[in-house]
CSV table of C-alpha atoms in Angstrom, one decimal:
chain,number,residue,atom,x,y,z
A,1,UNK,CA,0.0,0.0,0.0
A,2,UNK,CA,0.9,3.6,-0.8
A,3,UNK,CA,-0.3,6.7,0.4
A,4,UNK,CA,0.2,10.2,-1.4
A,5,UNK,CA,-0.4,13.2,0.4
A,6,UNK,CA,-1.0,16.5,-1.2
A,7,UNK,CA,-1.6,19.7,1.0
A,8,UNK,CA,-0.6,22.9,-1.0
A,9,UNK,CA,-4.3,24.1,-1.5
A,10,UNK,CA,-6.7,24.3,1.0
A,11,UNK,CA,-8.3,21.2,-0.3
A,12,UNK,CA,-6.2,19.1,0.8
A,13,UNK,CA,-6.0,15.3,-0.3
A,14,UNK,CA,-4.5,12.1,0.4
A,15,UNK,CA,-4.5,8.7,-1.6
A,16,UNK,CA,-4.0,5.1,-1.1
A,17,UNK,CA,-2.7,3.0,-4.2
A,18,UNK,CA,-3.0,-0.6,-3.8
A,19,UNK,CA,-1.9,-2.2,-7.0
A,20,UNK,CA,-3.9,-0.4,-9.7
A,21,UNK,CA,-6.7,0.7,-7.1
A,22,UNK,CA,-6.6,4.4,-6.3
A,23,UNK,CA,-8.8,5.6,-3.2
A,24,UNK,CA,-8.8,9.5,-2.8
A,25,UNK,CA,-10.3,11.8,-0.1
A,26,UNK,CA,-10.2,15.4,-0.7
A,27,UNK,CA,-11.5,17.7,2.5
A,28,UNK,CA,-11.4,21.6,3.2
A,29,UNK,CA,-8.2,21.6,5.9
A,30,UNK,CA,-7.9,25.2,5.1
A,31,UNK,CA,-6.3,26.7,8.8
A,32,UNK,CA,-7.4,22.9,9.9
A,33,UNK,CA,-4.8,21.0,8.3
A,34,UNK,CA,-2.8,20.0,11.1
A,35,UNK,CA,-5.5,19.2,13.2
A,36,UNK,CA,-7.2,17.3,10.3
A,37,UNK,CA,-5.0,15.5,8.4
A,38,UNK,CA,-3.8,12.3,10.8
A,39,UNK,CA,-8.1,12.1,11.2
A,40,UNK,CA,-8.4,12.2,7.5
A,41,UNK,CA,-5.4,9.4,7.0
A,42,UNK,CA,-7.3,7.5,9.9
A,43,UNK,CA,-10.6,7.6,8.2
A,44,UNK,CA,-9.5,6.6,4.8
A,45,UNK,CA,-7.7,3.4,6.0
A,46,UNK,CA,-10.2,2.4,8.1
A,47,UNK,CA,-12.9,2.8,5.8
A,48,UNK,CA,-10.7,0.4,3.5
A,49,UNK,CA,-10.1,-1.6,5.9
A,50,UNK,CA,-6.7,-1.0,5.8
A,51,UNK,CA,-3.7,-0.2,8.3
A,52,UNK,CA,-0.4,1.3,8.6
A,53,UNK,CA,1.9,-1.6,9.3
A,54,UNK,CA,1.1,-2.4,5.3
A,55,UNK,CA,2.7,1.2,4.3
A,56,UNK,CA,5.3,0.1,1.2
A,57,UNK,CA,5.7,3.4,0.4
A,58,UNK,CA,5.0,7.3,0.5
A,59,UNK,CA,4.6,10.3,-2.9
A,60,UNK,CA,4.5,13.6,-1.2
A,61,UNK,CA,2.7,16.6,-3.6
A,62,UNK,CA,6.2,18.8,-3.5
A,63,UNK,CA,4.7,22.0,-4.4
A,64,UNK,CA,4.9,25.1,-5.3
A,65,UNK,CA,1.7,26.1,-3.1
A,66,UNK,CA,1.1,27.7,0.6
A,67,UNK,CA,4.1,27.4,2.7
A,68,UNK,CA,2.2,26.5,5.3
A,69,UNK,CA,0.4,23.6,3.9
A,70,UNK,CA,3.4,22.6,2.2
A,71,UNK,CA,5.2,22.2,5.5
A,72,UNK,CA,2.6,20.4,7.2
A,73,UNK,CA,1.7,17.9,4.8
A,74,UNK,CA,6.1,17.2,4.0
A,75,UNK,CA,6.4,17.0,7.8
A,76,UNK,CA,3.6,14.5,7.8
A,77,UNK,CA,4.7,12.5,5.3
A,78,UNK,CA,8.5,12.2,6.9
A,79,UNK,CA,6.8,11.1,9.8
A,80,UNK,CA,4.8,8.2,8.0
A,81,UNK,CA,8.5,7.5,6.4
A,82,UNK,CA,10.3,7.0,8.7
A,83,UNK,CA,8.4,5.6,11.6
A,84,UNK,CA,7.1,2.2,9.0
A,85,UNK,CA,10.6,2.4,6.9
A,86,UNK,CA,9.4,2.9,3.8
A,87,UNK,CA,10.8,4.7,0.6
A,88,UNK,CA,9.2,8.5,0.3
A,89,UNK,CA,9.6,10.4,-2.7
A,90,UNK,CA,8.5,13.9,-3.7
A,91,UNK,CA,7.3,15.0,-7.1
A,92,UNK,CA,5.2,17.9,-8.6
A,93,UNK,CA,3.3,18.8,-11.8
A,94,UNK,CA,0.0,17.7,-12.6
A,95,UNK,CA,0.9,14.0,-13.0
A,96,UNK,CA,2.8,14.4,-9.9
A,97,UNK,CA,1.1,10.9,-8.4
A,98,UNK,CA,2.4,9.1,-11.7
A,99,UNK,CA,5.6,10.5,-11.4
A,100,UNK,CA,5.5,9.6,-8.0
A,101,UNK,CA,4.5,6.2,-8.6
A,102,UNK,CA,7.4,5.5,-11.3
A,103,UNK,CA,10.2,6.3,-8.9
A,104,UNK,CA,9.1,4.0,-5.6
A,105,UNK,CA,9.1,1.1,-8.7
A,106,UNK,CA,12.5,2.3,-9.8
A,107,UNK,CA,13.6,2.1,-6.0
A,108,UNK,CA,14.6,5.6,-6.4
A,109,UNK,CA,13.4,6.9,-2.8
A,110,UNK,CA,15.0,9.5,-0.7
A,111,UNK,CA,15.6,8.9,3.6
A,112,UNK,CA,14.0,12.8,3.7
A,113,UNK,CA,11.9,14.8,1.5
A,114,UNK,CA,11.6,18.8,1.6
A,115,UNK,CA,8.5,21.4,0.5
A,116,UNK,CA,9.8,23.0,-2.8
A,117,UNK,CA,7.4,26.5,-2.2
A,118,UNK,CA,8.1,28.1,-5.9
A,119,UNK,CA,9.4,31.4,-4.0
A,120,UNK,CA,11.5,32.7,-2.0
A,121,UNK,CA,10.4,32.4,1.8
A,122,UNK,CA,10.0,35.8,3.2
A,123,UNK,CA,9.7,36.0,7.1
A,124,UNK,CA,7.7,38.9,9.2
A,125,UNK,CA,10.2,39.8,12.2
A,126,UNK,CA,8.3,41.8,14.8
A,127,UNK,CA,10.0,45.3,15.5
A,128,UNK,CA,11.2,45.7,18.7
């Protein structure tokens, strides 16, 4: 089982790929996504009668797209990565799940994965 986790919009979505089955849910995370997104992953295992434990691998939507978001969803899927051992990869465009897809078959995954936000990051320091 895969899961792909894409979070740079504020409909947010996450996949499971078994074989050539693709199960998506989509919600509106907007400021919720860190609250939401574990919940959402939860809920779309279990309704597929599916755990973690059978995690082979993990696609991360790299951006460009809210910082925010981004950062969530990348920390998230680290997380999944590392805690079942499984190969994670990052990709972007719109066939970013095929892409995705392609390089866990090619064994071509990475031990960490960052955001790629399409900007520069600009910070607001407080004046003091």
């Amino acid at each position: 089982m895969i899961i792909a986790i894409k979070t740079d919009v504020e409909l947010a979505e996450i996949y499971i790929i078994i074989e050539s089955i693709i199960v998506k849910k989509q919600w509106q995370a907007h400021r919720q996504l860190l609250k939401t997104i574990h919940l959402s992953i939860n809920e779309l295992l279990m309704t597929n009668g599916l755990q973690l434990d059978q995690l082979s691998g993990v696609i991360f939507f790299e951006g460009p797209g809210s910082f925010t978001g981004l950062r969530i969803g990348c920390s998230v899927t680290n997380a999944l990565a590392q805690s079942y051992k499984t190969p994670i990869v990052a990709t972007n465009g719109e066939d970013w799940l095929k892409k995705g897809l392609k390089l866990l078959s090619q064994n071509k995954g990475l031990p960490i994965i960052q955001p790629n936000y399409g900007a520069d990051i600009h910070y607001n320091l407080a004046m003091t």
